[in-house]
Amino acid sequence: MSLWWKSCAALSCSAFLCAAAVLGLEAADRAYPPPLDKARTVAAEVLDADGQLLRAFATPEGRWRLKTMAKDVDAQFVRMLIAYEDQRFWEHKGVDPWALMRAAWQFASHGRIVSGASTLSMQVARLIEPREGRSFTAKLRQLARAIQIERRLSKAEILDLYLTHAPYGGNLEGIRAASLAYFGKEPRRLTVSEAALLVALPQLPEKRRPDRQLKAAETARQRVLTRMAVSAVIGEGEAERAAAVAIPNHRLQLPALAAHVAESALRKEPKVIQHQTTLRRPIQKALETVAKDAAAKLGPKVSIAMVMADARTGEIVGELGSADYFDASRSGWIDMTRVSRSPGSTLKPFIYGLAFEEGLVSQETIIEDRPADFFGYRPRNFDMTYQGDVSIRQALQLSLNVPAVRLLDAVGPSRMMMRFRRADVRPILPPNEAPGLAIGLGGLGINLKDLVQLYTALANRGKPMRLGDGIQNQPSQIEGEPLLDPVATWQIADILSGVLPPAGAVQRGIAYKTGTSYGYRDAWSVGFDGRYVLGVWVGRPDNGAVPGLTGYGTAAPILFEGFAKSGVIITPLPRAPVGAVRIAQSELPISQRRFSLTSNGLVSATVRESAPQIVYPPEGARVELGVDTAGMPMPLVLKLQGGRAPFRWLANGKPLPETSRRRVNQWVPDGAGYSTLTVIDAAGRAASVRVFLN
């Protein structure tokens, strides 16, 4: 055989072997692909309307591994990472031959490993397919996997995987989890000091954890800063300033806001990685802080629920179903925004709204607050006293029960329930019962979200908005007729905006109403401005009584603090529509000067009014005066019936300091002996009694 034929045969054999090797590698690559699908397993996240993290859920194996992309990470950090870990990252194909040769030469020269040759691609290969130990075989496999990964992913995708999987000690994986745990912020904006620490930790994450090995973390950060200054990635002055910054020595809890909304989102779509909500993180965080602080003052077993909604769009911007989701003593896992409870007096504005709409009353119409019997139903005021004649404005602001029932009797309970259906709200009535007068004082069940939905009509010229669920269900304008006409809505908002704020609170330009259910089980407060509605519920999830719990004293302060700390800018209430005016009582038509119903159910323009009568102390009584712990005489309680408020009391001809609208007053006698007590009502009618004081 000639030399030429031998050469051709050798070349053919070499080509065949090369082709076979290539085909073999291709087959092996297809048969044993890198586990990239597994690498994409990350923690589920719940985000607010602006994409900020509200809550993260750990992976099934308990890792805080949050999906991360380089575009969401500080650019300076990325430059420092590549300069420190893999300078030729953008040029090589998974393996850096120059780094391999350098590492081999250093090992041969020093007899030990001086520097590694792992590229970011090789590190990703190790992170997504951890090796059991350090060996030559494991390193070769890592090299092969890096090449495989480079064939399948772009450089940007490889970098994203590293940023997502890099270990930071404990169960922290990825730069986002580390930045949130150590600095309490997303890694979009990092200082040089923070970036250097986050570059250094993944090399020896357990030995450099700042919360356990602070000195080692400081040394590792300094090494990164020095190299970055030498390579001119940062200036020398920047390195010195960064080195002087203290390293955090403890881990922070990752965001765990909107727990009930987050749990609901995960249940609805368990396979989705990122769940978008309509909540706004600053508002949500503020409301949760307010609720947690308030619950701590209220004592054990008491919880708080809050819902804040945009009345113009129907979007829920803040929602919490309990004071603390993780507090078992308060049954924090129960979402009290969805539980139906007695609303107390919070539905009274809608009774008055219907009365305004029908033209039965005006704000200055006089209505009686006296004991009344409605076919066996005898409503009483919360404080067990009566105010006599009051204006409609005063009756609603003081949340008097008898006037509200008088008006509900006139407009009809069934009609009010029909109006609620216009707002797509269906309160729960007792089994097998038709709507009765008791619904005006809380004799039905409604949840906090539906109550807020009703109140969106008062902030939105009578047009209610169907609230979303904060996750998927989109809010919408409810079609059909409005809940109340614009004039009646304005009258109600105008009255409620004049209610005095609770003690210690500042008037913020909001209208609000409170309510307390029977037996001190539920305290409510719902307030609104021209855009936002905030509802507050306070009580025990087990429906137990809480002595002293009231809407005005307990829930209203939380409402005002919630508005104050939420950061929302108070929007003025809607302007008065055409036809909405406040008319003085003297200028009202005769039919609206006084409201009452005759026995046949017709509105009566007049009613006979009784003169005042002192019922305690009675005429000729001998009263034993006690003394307090300081030895001072106890005040004498004065009670009257009838008459028209306000009342002026006189003791022995001397008027008491102030007039009063209440039918109960107090007087501290100068001493023992006979005294004459006199009361004069607004119509000038008087009553007197003579008593002997011991």
XYZ file of C-alpha atoms in Angstrom:
694
model
C 0.000 0.000 0.000
C 1.391 3.363 -1.006
C 2.067 6.152 1.491
C -0.762 8.203 0.001
C -3.302 5.468 0.691
C -1.979 5.036 4.223
C -2.354 8.767 4.850
C -5.905 8.791 3.485
C -6.810 5.820 5.630
C -5.369 7.505 8.752
C -7.220 10.748 8.050
C -10.457 8.893 7.399
C -10.064 6.970 10.634
C -9.373 10.171 12.579
C -12.352 11.908 11.028
C -14.526 8.923 11.858
C -13.317 8.857 15.432
C -13.880 12.609 15.797
C -17.360 12.335 14.331
C -18.102 9.391 16.582
C -16.837 11.320 19.574
C -18.966 14.347 18.683
C -22.017 12.166 18.125
C -21.308 10.363 21.361
C -21.024 13.594 23.282
C -24.226 14.838 21.662
C -25.996 11.622 22.607
C -24.636 11.795 26.153
C -25.672 15.456 26.380
C -29.227 14.558 25.346
C -29.322 11.463 27.542
C -28.027 13.208 30.681
C -29.192 16.832 30.534
C -28.571 19.162 33.485
C -31.543 19.380 35.927
C -32.589 22.865 34.848
C -36.281 22.284 35.519
C -35.502 21.494 39.141
C -33.327 24.597 39.278
C -36.332 26.750 38.505
C -38.094 25.738 41.738
C -38.366 28.912 43.780
C -40.448 30.227 46.658
C -43.920 31.575 45.925
C -44.304 35.316 46.371
C -47.233 37.647 46.973
C -46.680 41.161 45.633
C -48.483 44.434 46.115
C -49.936 46.583 43.338
C -46.495 48.107 42.654
C -44.627 44.796 42.616
C -43.223 45.116 46.141
C -42.916 41.916 48.153
C -45.671 41.422 50.735
C -44.968 37.839 51.716
C -42.796 34.960 50.581
C -43.366 31.248 51.163
C -40.417 28.910 51.674
C -39.792 26.135 49.136
C -40.985 22.602 50.028
C -37.559 21.847 51.517
C -37.729 24.986 53.684
C -35.426 27.249 51.643
C -35.871 30.999 51.206
C -35.116 30.984 47.495
C -36.690 33.935 45.685
C -36.721 34.287 41.925
C -34.106 36.863 40.932
C -33.092 38.497 37.677
C -29.984 40.557 37.153
C -32.023 43.525 35.943
C -33.579 43.722 39.423
C -30.210 43.758 41.189
C -27.903 46.685 41.772
C -25.605 47.025 38.726
C -22.587 47.778 40.937
C -23.056 44.453 42.724
C -23.139 42.568 39.409
C -19.882 44.259 38.301
C -18.230 43.410 41.620
C -19.458 39.803 41.499
C -18.095 39.143 38.000
C -14.811 40.908 38.737
C -14.333 38.810 41.888
C -15.669 35.428 40.811
C -15.346 35.152 37.017
C -13.640 37.976 35.119
C -14.073 36.337 31.699
C -17.687 35.291 32.341
C -19.010 36.998 29.220
C -16.320 35.423 26.937
C -15.844 31.763 27.931
C -18.146 28.826 27.125
C -18.590 27.560 30.651
C -14.980 26.749 31.431
C -12.178 29.315 31.611
C -8.981 27.596 30.348
C -6.769 30.439 31.551
C -8.184 30.110 35.061
C -7.675 26.339 34.940
C -4.031 26.717 33.914
C -3.444 29.363 36.594
C -4.974 27.183 39.300
C -2.949 24.138 38.150
C 0.333 26.116 38.129
C -0.353 27.536 41.598
C -1.191 24.078 42.936
C 2.030 22.642 41.455
C 4.125 25.540 42.772
C 2.729 25.715 46.303
C 1.550 22.176 46.869
C -1.924 23.424 47.843
C -4.898 25.153 46.272
C -4.178 28.893 46.105
C -7.118 29.990 43.940
C -10.004 28.197 42.328
C -10.938 28.024 38.689
C -14.684 27.714 39.041
C -16.609 29.939 36.703
C -20.088 31.209 37.540
C -21.415 28.569 35.136
C -19.572 25.857 37.074
C -20.894 27.234 40.356
C -24.419 27.159 38.967
C -23.837 23.523 37.976
C -22.782 22.728 41.547
C -25.694 24.661 43.081
C -28.416 22.987 41.036
C -26.826 19.524 41.380
C -24.932 19.472 44.689
C -22.010 17.042 44.943
C -21.508 14.858 47.989
C -17.827 15.640 48.357
C -14.816 17.344 46.794
C -13.110 15.023 44.295
C -11.472 15.097 40.886
C -14.408 13.166 39.428
C -16.908 15.627 40.884
C -14.926 18.528 39.434
C -14.882 16.907 35.966
C -18.630 16.393 36.164
C -19.033 20.019 37.147
C -16.985 21.064 34.106
C -19.179 18.974 31.818
C -22.366 20.319 33.375
C -21.129 23.894 32.934
C -20.618 23.286 29.220
C -24.064 21.711 28.970
C -25.642 24.681 30.740
C -23.856 27.149 28.450
C -25.268 25.338 25.412
C -28.812 25.677 26.714
C -28.913 29.070 28.404
C -27.777 32.571 27.637
C -25.234 34.303 29.856
C -28.005 36.458 31.335
C -30.032 33.359 32.245
C -26.987 31.725 33.856
C -26.348 34.862 35.891
C -30.013 34.877 36.992
C -29.662 31.279 38.186
C -26.583 32.142 40.228
C -28.288 35.159 41.783
C -31.241 32.929 42.670
C -29.331 29.930 44.079
C -26.146 31.322 45.639
C -25.935 30.160 49.303
C -25.882 32.765 52.067
C -25.982 30.634 55.179
C -28.734 28.718 56.887
C -31.772 28.434 54.647
C -31.036 31.658 52.731
C -30.471 31.191 49.020
C -30.053 33.929 46.459
C -29.218 37.573 46.794
C -32.818 38.708 47.302
C -33.353 36.555 50.375
C -29.948 37.586 51.755
C -30.529 41.295 51.148
C -33.968 41.138 52.796
C -32.654 39.112 55.737
C -29.558 41.215 56.452
C -30.512 44.677 55.210
C -34.306 44.598 55.181
C -34.550 45.689 51.542
C -34.595 44.426 47.990
C -31.158 44.400 46.280
C -32.087 47.044 43.701
C -30.027 49.690 45.495
C -27.041 48.469 47.493
C -24.232 50.409 49.083
C -20.650 49.390 48.298
C -20.384 47.882 51.782
C -23.558 45.813 51.318
C -22.563 44.678 47.833
C -19.111 43.577 49.014
C -20.577 41.505 51.835
C -23.052 39.803 49.496
C -20.225 38.991 47.052
C -18.134 37.441 49.842
C -20.674 35.273 51.666
C -21.438 32.534 49.052
C -17.837 31.255 49.047
C -18.093 29.974 52.644
C -21.662 30.790 53.640
C -21.774 28.992 56.998
C -18.341 30.176 58.145
C -19.027 33.792 57.185
C -22.614 34.259 58.379
C -22.763 37.766 59.899
C -25.298 36.649 62.499
C -22.906 33.956 63.801
C -19.394 34.678 62.514
C -19.190 38.462 62.471
C -15.379 38.693 62.419
C -15.096 36.232 59.549
C -17.725 38.193 57.629
C -15.804 41.440 58.157
C -12.552 39.842 56.967
C -14.213 38.388 53.868
C -15.831 41.737 53.029
C -12.475 43.499 53.383
C -10.885 41.011 50.977
C -13.528 41.806 48.373
C -13.172 45.561 48.872
C -9.394 45.393 48.525
C -9.547 43.417 45.291
C -12.244 45.705 43.871
C -10.100 48.744 44.612
C -7.038 47.129 42.998
C -9.003 46.229 39.880
C -10.505 49.746 39.818
C -14.086 48.473 39.975
C -14.504 50.886 42.879
C -12.363 53.777 43.992
C -9.867 53.420 46.824
C -11.759 55.995 48.859
C -14.999 54.051 48.376
C -13.327 50.908 49.713
C -12.124 52.724 52.840
C -15.531 54.235 53.537
C -17.275 50.905 52.968
C -14.892 49.109 55.331
C -15.863 51.494 58.125
C -19.564 50.582 57.882
C -20.791 48.144 60.520
C -22.016 44.760 59.340
C -25.470 43.679 60.582
C -25.080 41.019 63.249
C -28.557 39.483 63.081
C -31.077 38.249 60.559
C -34.360 39.985 59.934
C -37.617 38.202 59.269
C -38.565 38.161 55.605
C -41.735 40.127 54.789
C -44.860 38.411 56.090
C -47.537 41.019 55.370
C -51.161 40.406 54.355
C -51.076 36.857 55.665
C -54.722 36.021 54.975
C -54.688 37.494 51.471
C -51.420 35.688 50.745
C -52.774 32.348 51.948
C -55.883 32.838 49.839
C -53.797 33.626 46.750
C -51.706 30.493 47.240
C -54.773 28.298 47.656
C -56.350 29.646 44.473
C -53.278 29.182 42.276
C -50.736 26.940 44.024
C -48.543 26.605 40.910
C -48.115 30.329 40.311
C -44.786 31.760 41.476
C -45.736 35.431 41.790
C -49.210 36.527 42.857
C -50.143 40.148 42.176
C -52.567 41.896 44.524
C -54.231 45.315 44.682
C -52.791 45.957 48.144
C -50.243 48.710 48.678
C -47.329 47.728 50.867
C -46.939 51.022 52.826
C -50.653 51.068 53.673
C -50.719 47.362 54.547
C -47.673 47.615 56.779
C -49.037 50.679 58.576
C -52.438 49.102 59.227
C -50.864 45.905 60.556
C -48.667 47.912 62.918
C -51.658 49.901 64.175
C -53.690 46.721 64.725
C -50.880 44.887 66.512
C -50.175 47.784 68.863
C -53.870 48.289 69.620
C -54.451 44.584 70.299
C -51.551 44.532 72.757
C -53.300 47.261 74.768
C -56.688 45.548 74.629
C -55.469 42.365 76.251
C -55.532 38.652 75.384
C -57.981 36.955 73.023
C -59.053 40.260 71.428
C -58.418 40.560 67.708
C -58.745 43.328 65.138
C -59.697 43.251 61.454
C -59.362 46.137 59.013
C -60.267 46.748 55.364
C -59.312 49.872 53.416
C -60.746 50.268 49.925
C -60.580 52.840 47.157
C -64.205 53.959 46.788
C -63.593 55.118 43.213
C -62.156 51.860 41.889
C -63.278 49.244 44.404
C -59.705 48.043 44.898
C -58.763 46.861 48.362
C -55.538 48.678 49.246
C -55.133 47.302 52.764
C -56.626 44.285 54.496
C -55.907 42.272 57.609
C -58.108 39.572 59.051
C -56.557 39.576 62.516
C -54.192 41.573 64.697
C -51.469 38.941 64.288
C -51.814 35.916 62.018
C -49.268 33.970 64.061
C -50.806 34.719 67.482
C -52.709 31.581 68.496
C -54.058 33.213 71.678
C -56.104 35.554 69.465
C -57.009 32.869 66.913
C -55.020 34.918 64.431
C -55.504 32.414 61.620
C -59.235 33.296 61.429
C -59.951 35.932 58.785
C -62.460 38.153 60.582
C -63.049 40.314 57.495
C -65.153 37.430 56.131
C -67.040 36.438 59.303
C -70.596 37.737 59.737
C -71.196 39.518 63.039
C -73.779 41.936 64.433
C -72.916 45.432 63.086
C -74.447 47.398 65.957
C -75.329 50.922 64.866
C -73.192 51.044 61.724
C -76.232 50.624 59.450
C -78.076 53.644 60.878
C -76.752 56.070 58.214
C -78.651 54.129 55.564
C -81.891 54.400 57.551
C -81.470 58.164 57.710
C -80.487 58.232 54.045
C -83.778 56.621 53.051
C -85.660 59.094 55.225
C -83.860 62.006 53.537
C -84.536 60.509 50.147
C -88.269 60.258 50.914
C -88.398 63.847 52.112
C -89.577 62.748 55.569
C -86.914 64.743 57.390
C -84.240 67.388 57.083
C -81.154 67.752 59.196
C -82.876 70.129 61.629
C -86.163 68.255 61.846
C -87.039 67.536 65.493
C -87.512 63.896 66.441
C -88.318 62.347 69.805
C -85.856 60.291 71.796
C -88.172 58.904 74.436
C -89.202 55.406 75.462
C -91.350 53.879 72.751
C -93.138 50.607 72.084
C -93.219 49.321 68.500
C -95.684 46.439 68.766
C -93.742 44.902 71.635
C -90.272 45.961 70.496
C -88.891 48.515 72.977
C -85.510 49.858 71.849
C -83.322 51.577 74.422
C -80.259 53.755 74.034
C -76.807 52.386 74.722
C -76.422 54.416 77.943
C -79.995 53.629 79.042
C -80.954 57.354 79.019
C -83.049 59.464 76.660
C -82.443 62.912 75.190
C -86.025 64.003 74.594
C -86.394 66.264 71.565
C -83.356 66.284 69.300
C -82.678 67.224 65.701
C -82.115 64.555 63.069
C -78.487 65.682 62.856
C -78.018 65.239 66.603
C -79.847 61.911 66.633
C -77.492 60.411 64.053
C -74.337 61.964 65.478
C -75.238 60.736 68.975
C -76.311 57.375 67.510
C -79.601 57.409 69.421
C -81.555 54.190 69.025
C -85.178 55.249 69.370
C -85.055 57.921 66.619
C -83.366 55.442 64.262
C -86.091 52.872 64.877
C -88.799 55.521 64.409
C -87.376 56.332 60.980
C -86.882 52.678 60.055
C -90.512 52.065 60.991
C -91.462 54.818 58.557
C -89.306 53.739 55.586
C -89.671 49.984 56.172
C -87.041 47.334 57.070
C -87.675 45.356 53.870
C -86.997 48.415 51.796
C -83.635 48.924 53.458
C -82.718 45.305 52.793
C -83.644 45.806 49.141
C -81.319 48.795 49.001
C -78.503 46.660 50.364
C -79.036 44.277 47.469
C -78.411 47.208 45.125
C -74.916 47.256 46.598
C -74.634 43.476 46.091
C -74.636 42.994 49.858
C -76.906 40.411 51.463
C -76.828 40.510 55.262
C -77.797 37.369 57.153
C -81.109 37.407 59.025
C -82.039 35.037 61.858
C -83.427 31.751 60.492
C -86.993 31.927 59.204
C -87.384 35.603 60.094
C -88.409 38.526 57.909
C -86.590 41.857 58.235
C -87.778 43.628 61.383
C -87.039 46.887 63.164
C -84.169 45.251 65.063
C -82.013 45.253 61.916
C -81.464 48.970 62.436
C -79.670 48.269 65.727
C -77.608 45.275 64.636
C -80.201 42.513 64.518
C -78.606 40.815 61.507
C -75.211 39.547 60.421
C -72.761 41.239 58.075
C -69.026 40.940 57.523
C -66.513 43.767 57.497
C -65.824 43.611 53.772
C -69.527 43.944 52.905
C -69.901 46.808 55.378
C -67.044 48.655 53.686
C -68.676 47.934 50.320
C -71.879 49.621 51.553
C -69.937 52.652 52.732
C -68.251 53.106 49.343
C -71.645 54.488 48.267
C -71.404 57.255 50.886
C -67.986 58.266 49.564
C -69.056 57.931 45.934
C -72.264 60.014 45.594
C -74.499 57.057 46.359
C -72.952 54.632 43.856
C -71.448 51.570 45.557
C -68.436 49.724 44.189
C -68.168 45.948 44.182
C -64.924 45.314 46.007
C -62.379 42.919 44.611
C -60.829 40.224 46.783
C -57.428 41.856 46.583
C -56.141 39.098 44.258
C -58.044 37.894 41.209
C -61.612 39.149 41.349
C -61.606 42.535 39.709
C -63.603 45.322 41.380
C -66.364 46.895 39.348
C -69.070 49.510 39.350
C -72.348 47.892 40.393
C -74.857 48.316 37.622
C -78.386 49.544 38.249
C -79.802 52.182 40.515
C -77.623 53.775 43.204
C -77.871 52.772 46.833
C -79.029 56.318 47.729
C -79.607 59.400 45.656
C -76.789 61.994 45.642
C -78.659 64.537 47.797
C -79.441 62.026 50.551
C -75.865 60.718 50.374
C -74.476 64.216 50.829
C -76.751 64.853 53.822
C -75.490 61.701 55.547
C -71.841 62.458 54.792
C -72.300 66.026 56.010
C -73.754 64.828 59.319
C -71.148 62.116 59.892
C -68.296 64.504 59.090
C -69.413 66.530 62.110
C -69.097 63.668 64.604
C -66.444 64.533 67.176
C -63.277 62.436 66.911
C -62.514 60.066 69.801
C -60.514 61.325 72.759
C -56.942 62.149 71.808
C -57.550 61.968 68.050
C -57.245 64.856 65.617
C -60.082 65.726 63.250
C -58.805 64.549 59.884
C -61.624 65.594 57.580
C -63.271 62.190 57.538
C -66.864 61.162 58.150
C -67.367 58.123 60.325
C -69.847 55.989 62.234
C -69.375 53.564 65.098
C -71.311 50.587 66.356
C -71.350 48.206 69.311
C -73.133 44.874 69.219
C -75.275 43.500 72.022
C -73.292 42.136 74.942
C -70.065 43.986 74.107
C -69.056 41.348 71.565
C -68.215 43.520 68.556
C -66.947 47.073 68.216
C -67.066 48.708 64.781
C -65.981 51.929 63.176
C -66.229 52.810 59.489
C -64.848 56.084 58.136
C -64.427 57.648 54.736
C -63.160 60.709 52.929
C -63.766 61.574 49.290
C -61.843 58.515 48.096
C -61.005 55.904 50.711
C -63.156 53.869 53.083
C -61.620 52.224 56.138
C -63.533 49.718 58.236
C -62.426 48.440 61.654
C -63.768 45.510 63.667
C -62.636 44.683 67.205
C -63.710 41.683 69.247
C -63.040 38.071 70.081
C -63.141 35.537 67.232
C -64.914 33.099 69.555
C -67.758 35.634 69.959
C -67.020 36.095 73.646
C -67.949 39.301 75.438
C -65.296 41.941 76.119
C -66.391 44.194 79.016
C -66.049 47.859 78.140
C -65.699 47.228 74.404
C -67.420 49.983 72.383
C -67.300 51.319 68.878
C -66.558 54.887 69.933
C -64.103 54.086 72.701
C -62.303 51.110 71.133
C -62.707 50.921 67.358
C -62.837 54.654 66.510
C -59.327 55.445 67.880
C -57.958 52.607 65.737
C -59.805 54.027 62.719
C -58.301 57.483 63.168
C -54.814 56.115 63.774
C -55.182 53.884 60.730
C -56.023 56.858 58.518
C -53.207 58.897 60.057
C -50.487 56.271 59.595
C -51.641 54.801 56.283
C -50.031 57.691 54.424
C -53.072 58.353 52.230
C -53.744 62.001 51.501
C -57.188 62.914 52.784
C -59.462 63.742 49.857
C -62.259 66.245 50.554
C -65.752 64.783 50.642
C -67.797 65.281 47.471
C -69.334 68.721 47.046
C -73.020 69.249 47.650
C -75.036 68.307 44.556
C -77.820 70.497 43.237
C -80.648 70.581 45.752
C -78.560 69.641 48.778
C -78.805 72.362 51.434
C -78.925 72.682 55.196
C -82.026 74.598 56.277
C -82.510 76.104 59.726
C -85.319 74.610 61.798
C -87.301 77.833 61.754
C -87.247 77.903 57.946
C -88.419 74.337 57.414
C -91.891 73.682 56.063
C -94.365 72.761 58.780
C -94.344 69.101 57.686
C -90.613 68.801 58.361
C -90.275 70.719 61.605
C -91.139 67.698 63.706
C -91.210 64.027 62.825
C -93.609 61.520 64.334
C -95.939 58.804 63.167
C -99.639 58.642 63.987
C -101.314 55.396 64.990
C -102.233 54.745 61.363
C -98.612 55.081 60.250
C -98.910 58.526 58.684
C -96.285 61.197 59.293
C -97.577 63.806 61.726
C -96.419 67.397 61.664
C -97.104 68.089 65.345
C -97.051 66.212 68.613
C -97.971 67.242 72.131
C -94.915 67.607 74.307
C -95.001 66.992 78.058
C -93.500 69.355 80.612
C -90.337 68.294 82.481
C -90.717 66.293 85.693
C -88.022 65.536 88.269
C -88.182 61.822 89.064
C -85.137 61.654 91.346
C -84.845 62.749 94.021
C -88.615 62.759 94.515
C -90.444 65.511 96.394
C -89.878 65.384 100.193
C -87.234 62.656 100.031
C -84.527 62.296 102.676
C -81.262 61.440 100.958
C -78.233 60.005 102.733
C -75.090 61.539 101.209
C -71.999 59.398 101.215
C -68.336 60.432 101.128
C -65.528 59.275 98.841
C -62.146 57.878 99.878
C -60.831 61.421 100.353
C -63.672 62.276 102.720
C -65.413 64.554 100.243
C -69.232 64.404 99.805
C -70.470 62.281 96.920
C -72.511 64.016 94.167
C -76.304 63.725 94.157
C -77.710 62.166 90.977
C -80.528 64.161 89.341
C -82.989 62.550 86.900
C -85.923 63.944 84.939
C -88.514 62.932 82.368
C -90.274 64.906 79.639
C -89.407 68.426 78.549
C -87.350 69.638 75.649
C -83.556 69.727 75.750
C -81.358 71.507 76.614
C -82.021 71.687 80.346
C -80.861 74.189 82.979
C -80.653 72.927 86.579
C -80.736 75.178 89.631
C -79.863 74.206 93.217
C -81.214 76.555 95.867
C -81.656 79.212 93.189
C -78.105 78.964 91.863
C -77.695 77.531 88.308
C -75.361 74.607 87.826
C -72.306 75.433 85.657
C -73.593 74.117 82.309
C -76.792 73.302 80.503
C -77.226 69.693 79.458
C -79.056 67.699 76.829
C -79.001 64.637 79.037
C -81.766 63.739 81.435
C -79.281 62.671 84.069
C -77.094 65.184 85.885
C -75.082 65.510 89.105
C -74.840 68.105 91.857
C -72.437 68.299 94.796
C -74.340 69.838 97.773
C -72.688 72.426 99.995
C -73.866 70.606 103.097
C -76.741 68.908 104.904
C -80.230 70.320 105.292
C -83.144 71.226 103.071
C -82.462 72.029 99.400
C -84.651 73.039 96.474
C -83.848 71.625 93.046
C -85.315 73.142 89.871
C -85.046 72.252 86.185
C -86.024 74.502 83.255
C -86.357 73.117 79.706
C -85.846 74.826 76.327
C -89.528 75.879 76.221
C -89.240 77.680 79.559
C -91.239 75.096 81.508
C -90.014 74.321 85.005
C -90.337 71.697 87.727
C -89.085 71.774 91.346
C -88.675 69.432 94.314
C -87.688 70.041 97.943
C -85.524 67.382 99.616
C -83.618 66.925 102.874
C -79.968 65.926 102.689
C -78.223 64.109 105.559
